[in-house]
Amino acid sequence: MKIEKIQSGDIASLIKDFNNYIIYYFDNLKFGKGQIELDTDNVNEAFFFGEGKCLHIYREDGVKGMLYIEEPEDKEFILEEQILEDRILKEPLKVLAVKKYIEYDEDGQAYISRTLPVKFI
């Protein structure tokens, strides 16, 4: 997996490349499909994602980001569907698909190295 650090000034232009989002603001949660503006003053953490790539935005001494891009050798993963609770749904999204990427330690033991959202279904 290719991982790039993203500067806070580049976040606004990069989120336009994604059609799915989960945004954890300090006072509410937003998720869905389509384009959305990001309130960087109020965001605690956010994910903008699509097939093969995910932009993770987080707060640590300011707003920062990491761009994860899947590569051909990223073949070992578990695709999991997580059912969304009816009480938080405001649109017809029912399931969040996530990939759990598998790596191996020095003893050959498998572990999940990262979990990233893929798409809403």
GROMACS .gro file of N, CA and C in nm:
model
  363
    1MET      N    1   0.084  -0.117   0.000
    1MET     CA    2   0.000   0.000   0.000
    1MET      C    3   0.089   0.124   0.000
    2LYS      N    4   0.056   0.215  -0.087
    2LYS     CA    5   0.128   0.341  -0.094
    2LYS      C    6   0.062   0.438   0.005
    3ILE      N    7   0.144   0.504   0.086
    3ILE     CA    8   0.093   0.596   0.188
    3ILE      C    9   0.162   0.731   0.169
    4GLU      N   10   0.082   0.837   0.155
    4GLU     CA   11   0.137   0.971   0.136
    4GLU      C   12   0.086   1.062   0.247
    5LYS      N   13   0.175   1.141   0.306
    5LYS     CA   14   0.134   1.243   0.402
    5LYS      C   15   0.076   1.361   0.324
    6ILE      N   16  -0.033   1.415   0.374
    6ILE     CA   17  -0.102   1.525   0.307
    6ILE      C   18  -0.097   1.649   0.396
    7GLN      N   19  -0.059   1.760   0.339
    7GLN     CA   20  -0.057   1.887   0.411
    7GLN      C   21  -0.199   1.941   0.422
    8SER      N   22  -0.228   2.014   0.528
    8SER     CA   23  -0.363   2.065   0.551
    8SER      C   24  -0.413   2.152   0.436
    9GLY      N   25  -0.324   2.224   0.371
    9GLY     CA   26  -0.363   2.309   0.259
    9GLY      C   27  -0.407   2.233   0.135
   10ASP      N   28  -0.371   2.106   0.125
   10ASP     CA   29  -0.407   2.024   0.009
   10ASP      C   30  -0.535   1.944   0.028
   11ILE      N   31  -0.588   1.942   0.148
   11ILE     CA   32  -0.703   1.856   0.179
   11ILE      C   33  -0.826   1.895   0.098
   12ALA      N   34  -0.858   2.025   0.091
   12ALA     CA   35  -0.980   2.069   0.022
   12ALA      C   36  -0.983   2.027  -0.124
   13SER      N   37  -0.870   2.033  -0.192
   13SER     CA   38  -0.868   1.993  -0.333
   13SER      C   39  -0.874   1.841  -0.348
   14LEU      N   40  -0.816   1.767  -0.255
   14LEU     CA   41  -0.816   1.621  -0.264
   14LEU      C   42  -0.952   1.558  -0.237
   15ILE      N   43  -1.031   1.615  -0.147
   15ILE     CA   44  -1.159   1.552  -0.114
   15ILE      C   45  -1.255   1.552  -0.233
   16LYS      N   46  -1.230   1.636  -0.332
   16LYS     CA   47  -1.314   1.639  -0.452
   16LYS      C   48  -1.300   1.512  -0.535
   17ASP      N   49  -1.194   1.435  -0.512
   17ASP     CA   50  -1.170   1.311  -0.587
   17ASP      C   51  -1.246   1.191  -0.530
   18PHE      N   52  -1.320   1.211  -0.421
   18PHE     CA   53  -1.387   1.100  -0.353
   18PHE      C   54  -1.537   1.122  -0.350
   19ASN      N   55  -1.611   1.011  -0.354
   19ASN     CA   56  -1.756   1.019  -0.356
   19ASN      C   57  -1.821   0.965  -0.228
   20ASN      N   58  -1.744   0.911  -0.137
   20ASN     CA   59  -1.796   0.858  -0.010
   20ASN      C   60  -1.723   0.926   0.105
   21TYR      N   61  -1.795   0.953   0.213
   21TYR     CA   62  -1.731   1.019   0.326
   21TYR      C   63  -1.792   0.977   0.459
   22ILE      N   64  -1.709   0.981   0.562
   22ILE     CA   65  -1.750   0.970   0.702
   22ILE      C   66  -1.674   1.081   0.774
   23ILE      N   67  -1.747   1.172   0.837
   23ILE     CA   68  -1.684   1.286   0.903
   23ILE      C   69  -1.728   1.290   1.049
   24TYR      N   70  -1.632   1.283   1.138
   24TYR     CA   71  -1.658   1.295   1.281
   24TYR      C   72  -1.623   1.438   1.322
   25TYR      N   73  -1.728   1.521   1.336
   25TYR     CA   74  -1.708   1.654   1.389
   25TYR      C   75  -1.714   1.646   1.542
   26PHE      N   76  -1.671   1.750   1.608
   26PHE     CA   77  -1.677   1.750   1.754
   26PHE      C   78  -1.822   1.744   1.804
   27ASP      N   79  -1.916   1.795   1.723
   27ASP     CA   80  -2.055   1.801   1.769
   27ASP      C   81  -2.153   1.716   1.689
   28ASN      N   82  -2.109   1.646   1.584
   28ASN     CA   83  -2.200   1.559   1.508
   28ASN      C   84  -2.122   1.467   1.415
   29LEU      N   85  -2.196   1.376   1.354
   29LEU     CA   86  -2.141   1.278   1.260
   29LEU      C   87  -2.210   1.297   1.127
   30LYS      N   88  -2.133   1.299   1.019
   30LYS     CA   89  -2.190   1.306   0.884
   30LYS      C   90  -2.130   1.194   0.802
   31PHE      N   91  -2.213   1.129   0.722
   31PHE     CA   92  -2.163   1.028   0.631
   31PHE      C   93  -2.257   1.018   0.513
   32GLY      N   94  -2.203   0.969   0.401
   32GLY     CA   95  -2.288   0.954   0.283
   32GLY      C   96  -2.207   0.949   0.156
   33LYS      N   97  -2.281   0.970   0.047
   33LYS     CA   98  -2.222   0.972  -0.087
   33LYS      C   99  -2.236   1.112  -0.144
   34GLY      N  100  -2.144   1.146  -0.233
   34GLY     CA  101  -2.149   1.277  -0.297
   34GLY      C  102  -2.041   1.369  -0.244
   35GLN      N  103  -2.045   1.492  -0.290
   35GLN     CA  104  -1.947   1.592  -0.250
   35GLN      C  105  -1.997   1.667  -0.127
   36ILE      N  106  -1.905   1.703  -0.040
   36ILE     CA  107  -1.939   1.777   0.082
   36ILE      C  108  -1.821   1.866   0.118
   37GLU      N  109  -1.852   1.982   0.175
   37GLU     CA  110  -1.749   2.071   0.226
   37GLU      C  111  -1.703   2.020   0.363
   38LEU      N  112  -1.577   2.035   0.392
   38LEU     CA  113  -1.522   1.993   0.520
   38LEU      C  114  -1.495   2.116   0.606
   39ASP      N  115  -1.553   2.118   0.725
   39ASP     CA  116  -1.529   2.225   0.822
   39ASP      C  117  -1.404   2.189   0.901
   40THR      N  118  -1.289   2.237   0.858
   40THR     CA  119  -1.162   2.198   0.920
   40THR      C  120  -1.147   2.252   1.063
   41ASP      N  121  -1.223   2.355   1.098
   41ASP     CA  122  -1.217   2.408   1.235
   41ASP      C  123  -1.289   2.317   1.334
   42ASN      N  124  -1.384   2.236   1.285
   42ASN     CA  125  -1.469   2.154   1.373
   42ASN      C  126  -1.445   2.004   1.356
   43VAL      N  127  -1.359   1.964   1.262
   43VAL     CA  128  -1.341   1.821   1.236
   43VAL      C  129  -1.246   1.758   1.338
   44ASN      N  130  -1.284   1.640   1.384
   44ASN     CA  131  -1.196   1.562   1.470
   44ASN      C  132  -1.125   1.455   1.387
   45GLU      N  133  -1.202   1.387   1.300
   45GLU     CA  134  -1.146   1.284   1.212
   45GLU      C  135  -1.241   1.267   1.094
   46ALA      N  136  -1.187   1.229   0.978
   46ALA     CA  137  -1.272   1.208   0.861
   46ALA      C  138  -1.206   1.107   0.767
   47PHE      N  139  -1.291   1.039   0.691
   47PHE     CA  140  -1.248   0.948   0.586
   47PHE      C  141  -1.322   0.984   0.459
   48PHE      N  142  -1.248   1.004   0.351
   48PHE     CA  143  -1.305   1.020   0.217
   48PHE      C  144  -1.251   0.902   0.139
   49PHE      N  145  -1.338   0.827   0.070
   49PHE     CA  146  -1.292   0.700   0.017
   49PHE      C  147  -1.367   0.657  -0.108
   50GLY      N  148  -1.304   0.564  -0.180
   50GLY     CA  149  -1.358   0.500  -0.299
   50GLY      C  150  -1.276   0.374  -0.322
   51GLU      N  151  -1.311   0.302  -0.426
   51GLU     CA  152  -1.239   0.178  -0.456
   51GLU      C  153  -1.090   0.207  -0.475
   52GLY      N  154  -1.008   0.145  -0.394
   52GLY     CA  155  -0.864   0.153  -0.413
   52GLY      C  156  -0.792   0.268  -0.347
   53LYS      N  157  -0.865   0.363  -0.285
   53LYS     CA  158  -0.796   0.473  -0.218
   53LYS      C  159  -0.882   0.531  -0.107
   54CYS      N  160  -0.813   0.587  -0.009
   54CYS     CA  161  -0.880   0.645   0.108
   54CYS      C  162  -0.797   0.761   0.161
   55LEU      N  163  -0.863   0.872   0.187
   55LEU     CA  164  -0.799   0.988   0.248
   55LEU      C  165  -0.845   0.994   0.394
   56HIS      N  166  -0.751   0.979   0.486
   56HIS     CA  167  -0.780   0.983   0.630
   56HIS      C  168  -0.734   1.119   0.682
   57ILE      N  169  -0.827   1.194   0.737
   57ILE     CA  170  -0.798   1.326   0.793
   57ILE      C  171  -0.812   1.316   0.944
   58TYR      N  172  -0.718   1.372   1.016
   58TYR     CA  173  -0.722   1.363   1.162
   58TYR      C  174  -0.663   1.489   1.223
   59ARG      N  175  -0.690   1.507   1.349
   59ARG     CA  176  -0.641   1.624   1.421
   59ARG      C  177  -0.528   1.581   1.514
   60GLU      N  178  -0.411   1.639   1.491
   60GLU     CA  179  -0.293   1.615   1.575
   60GLU      C  180  -0.203   1.736   1.556
   61ASP      N  181  -0.204   1.827   1.652
   61ASP     CA  182  -0.133   1.954   1.635
   61ASP      C  183  -0.178   2.022   1.506
   62GLY      N  184  -0.307   2.031   1.487
   62GLY     CA  185  -0.366   2.086   1.366
   62GLY      C  186  -0.427   1.973   1.284
   63VAL      N  187  -0.482   2.008   1.169
   63VAL     CA  188  -0.545   1.908   1.083
   63VAL      C  189  -0.441   1.853   0.986
   64LYS      N  190  -0.434   1.720   0.979
   64LYS     CA  191  -0.338   1.651   0.892
   64LYS      C  192  -0.410   1.543   0.814
   65GLY      N  193  -0.342   1.486   0.717
   65GLY     CA  194  -0.404   1.379   0.640
   65GLY      C  195  -0.304   1.276   0.592
   66MET      N  196  -0.358   1.158   0.564
   66MET     CA  197  -0.281   1.048   0.504
   66MET      C  198  -0.364   0.994   0.388
   67LEU      N  199  -0.300   0.976   0.274
   67LEU     CA  200  -0.366   0.919   0.158
   67LEU      C  201  -0.315   0.777   0.140
   68TYR      N  202  -0.408   0.682   0.142
   68TYR     CA  203  -0.376   0.540   0.124
   68TYR      C  204  -0.420   0.499  -0.016
   69ILE      N  205  -0.326   0.446  -0.094
   69ILE     CA  206  -0.356   0.402  -0.230
   69ILE      C  207  -0.321   0.254  -0.241
   70GLU      N  208  -0.421   0.175  -0.277
   70GLU     CA  209  -0.401   0.031  -0.290
   70GLU      C  210  -0.312   0.002  -0.410
   71GLU      N  211  -0.221  -0.093  -0.394
   71GLU     CA  212  -0.132  -0.135  -0.501
   71GLU      C  213  -0.161  -0.280  -0.537
   72PRO      N  214  -0.117  -0.324  -0.656
   72PRO     CA  215  -0.147  -0.461  -0.699
   72PRO      C  216  -0.103  -0.569  -0.600
   73GLU      N  217   0.004  -0.547  -0.526
   73GLU     CA  218   0.050  -0.649  -0.431
   73GLU      C  219  -0.034  -0.654  -0.303
   74ASP      N  220  -0.129  -0.562  -0.287
   74ASP     CA  221  -0.217  -0.562  -0.169
   74ASP      C  222  -0.332  -0.660  -0.191
   75LYS      N  223  -0.298  -0.787  -0.202
   75LYS     CA  224  -0.398  -0.888  -0.237
   75LYS      C  225  -0.460  -0.955  -0.115
   76GLU      N  226  -0.394  -0.946  -0.001
   76GLU     CA  227  -0.446  -1.015   0.116
   76GLU      C  228  -0.526  -0.918   0.204
   77PHE      N  229  -0.655  -0.937   0.202
   77PHE     CA  230  -0.744  -0.856   0.285
   77PHE      C  231  -0.873  -0.933   0.308
   78ILE      N  232  -0.945  -0.889   0.407
   78ILE     CA  233  -1.078  -0.943   0.436
   78ILE      C  234  -1.176  -0.831   0.403
   79LEU      N  235  -1.272  -0.859   0.316
   79LEU     CA  236  -1.376  -0.763   0.284
   79LEU      C  237  -1.493  -0.789   0.379
   80GLU      N  238  -1.529  -0.688   0.454
   80GLU     CA  239  -1.632  -0.704   0.556
   80GLU      C  240  -1.742  -0.601   0.533
   81GLU      N  241  -1.866  -0.643   0.548
   81GLU     CA  242  -1.979  -0.551   0.538
   81GLU      C  243  -2.032  -0.524   0.678
   82GLN      N  244  -2.037  -0.396   0.714
   82GLN     CA  245  -2.085  -0.356   0.846
   82GLN      C  246  -2.222  -0.291   0.830
   83ILE      N  247  -2.320  -0.343   0.900
   83ILE     CA  248  -2.457  -0.293   0.889
   83ILE      C  249  -2.471  -0.165   0.970
   84LEU      N  250  -2.528  -0.062   0.908
   84LEU     CA  251  -2.548   0.066   0.976
   84LEU      C  252  -2.678   0.063   1.055
   85GLU      N  253  -2.677   0.122   1.171
   85GLU     CA  254  -2.797   0.124   1.255
   85GLU      C  255  -2.902   0.217   1.197
   86ASP      N  256  -3.028   0.174   1.202
   86ASP     CA  257  -3.138   0.254   1.147
   86ASP      C  258  -3.149   0.391   1.213
   87ARG      N  259  -3.116   0.401   1.340
   87ARG     CA  260  -3.135   0.527   1.412
   87ARG      C  261  -3.042   0.638   1.365
   88ILE      N  262  -2.934   0.606   1.296
   88ILE     CA  263  -2.843   0.711   1.249
   88ILE      C  264  -2.856   0.736   1.099
   89LEU      N  265  -2.942   0.658   1.032
   89LEU     CA  266  -2.954   0.671   0.887
   89LEU      C  267  -3.042   0.788   0.849
   90LYS      N  268  -2.993   0.870   0.757
   90LYS     CA  269  -3.072   0.980   0.703
   90LYS      C  270  -3.087   0.966   0.553
   91GLU      N  271  -3.025   0.866   0.498
   91GLU     CA  272  -3.037   0.836   0.356
   91GLU      C  273  -3.039   0.685   0.340
   92PRO      N  274  -3.065   0.636   0.219
   92PRO     CA  275  -3.088   0.492   0.202
   92PRO      C  276  -2.963   0.404   0.207
   93LEU      N  277  -2.860   0.445   0.277
   93LEU     CA  278  -2.740   0.363   0.291
   93LEU      C  279  -2.763   0.262   0.402
   94LYS      N  280  -2.731   0.137   0.378
   94LYS     CA  281  -2.756   0.033   0.477
   94LYS      C  282  -2.629  -0.037   0.526
   95VAL      N  283  -2.525  -0.036   0.441
   95VAL     CA  284  -2.405  -0.114   0.471
   95VAL      C  285  -2.280  -0.034   0.436
   96LEU      N  286  -2.179  -0.044   0.521
   96LEU     CA  287  -2.047   0.011   0.492
   96LEU      C  288  -1.953  -0.106   0.468
   97ALA      N  289  -1.891  -0.111   0.351
   97ALA     CA  290  -1.791  -0.215   0.321
   97ALA      C  291  -1.655  -0.163   0.363
   98VAL      N  292  -1.580  -0.247   0.436
   98VAL     CA  293  -1.445  -0.213   0.479
   98VAL      C  294  -1.349  -0.324   0.439
   99LYS      N  295  -1.224  -0.287   0.417
   99LYS     CA  296  -1.119  -0.386   0.391
   99LYS      C  297  -1.026  -0.389   0.511
  100LYS      N  298  -0.999  -0.510   0.558
  100LYS     CA  299  -0.903  -0.532   0.665
  100LYS      C  300  -0.779  -0.594   0.601
  101TYR      N  301  -0.672  -0.516   0.592
  101TYR     CA  302  -0.550  -0.560   0.524
  101TYR      C  303  -0.466  -0.648   0.615
  102ILE      N  304  -0.418  -0.758   0.561
  102ILE     CA  305  -0.344  -0.858   0.637
  102ILE      C  306  -0.195  -0.847   0.604
  103GLU      N  307  -0.113  -0.846   0.709
  103GLU     CA  308   0.032  -0.852   0.695
  103GLU      C  309   0.082  -0.961   0.789
  104TYR      N  310   0.211  -0.990   0.781
  104TYR     CA  311   0.270  -1.096   0.862
  104TYR      C  312   0.388  -1.041   0.941
  105ASP      N  313   0.400  -1.086   1.066
  105ASP     CA  314   0.514  -1.043   1.148
  105ASP      C  315   0.635  -1.132   1.119
  106GLU      N  316   0.744  -1.109   1.191
  106GLU     CA  317   0.869  -1.182   1.166
  106GLU      C  318   0.856  -1.332   1.194
  107ASP      N  319   0.756  -1.373   1.271
  107ASP     CA  320   0.734  -1.515   1.299
  107ASP      C  321   0.634  -1.579   1.203
  108GLY      N  322   0.587  -1.502   1.107
  108GLY     CA  323   0.491  -1.555   1.010
  108GLY      C  324   0.346  -1.551   1.058
  109GLN      N  325   0.322  -1.485   1.170
  109GLN     CA  326   0.185  -1.474   1.222
  109GLN      C  327   0.112  -1.361   1.151
  110ALA      N  328  -0.008  -1.390   1.105
  110ALA     CA  329  -0.088  -1.290   1.035
  110ALA      C  330  -0.152  -1.194   1.135
  111TYR      N  331  -0.165  -1.069   1.093
  111TYR     CA  332  -0.236  -0.970   1.173
  111TYR      C  333  -0.299  -0.868   1.080
  112ILE      N  334  -0.401  -0.799   1.128
  112ILE     CA  335  -0.466  -0.695   1.049
  112ILE      C  336  -0.387  -0.566   1.071
  113SER      N  337  -0.326  -0.518   0.964
  113SER     CA  338  -0.239  -0.400   0.975
  113SER      C  339  -0.317  -0.269   0.969
  114ARG      N  340  -0.430  -0.269   0.899
  114ARG     CA  341  -0.513  -0.149   0.893
  114ARG      C  342  -0.650  -0.186   0.840
  115THR      N  343  -0.747  -0.108   0.880
  115THR     CA  344  -0.885  -0.124   0.833
  115THR      C  345  -0.928   0.007   0.771
  116LEU      N  346  -0.973   0.002   0.645
  116LEU     CA  347  -1.013   0.124   0.574
  116LEU      C  348  -1.151   0.105   0.511
  117PRO      N  349  -1.233   0.211   0.511
  117PRO     CA  350  -1.362   0.202   0.444
  117PRO      C  351  -1.343   0.196   0.293
  118VAL      N  352  -1.435   0.126   0.225
  118VAL     CA  353  -1.426   0.110   0.080
  118VAL      C  354  -1.543   0.178   0.009
  119LYS      N  355  -1.666   0.149   0.054
  119LYS     CA  356  -1.784   0.207  -0.011
  119LYS      C  357  -1.907   0.184   0.075
  120PHE      N  358  -2.010   0.265   0.047
  120PHE     CA  359  -2.142   0.242   0.105
  120PHE      C  360  -2.223   0.160   0.007
  121ILE      N  361  -2.305   0.072   0.060
  121ILE     CA  362  -2.390  -0.012  -0.025
  121ILE      C  363  -2.535   0.017   0.011
   0.00000   0.00000   0.00000
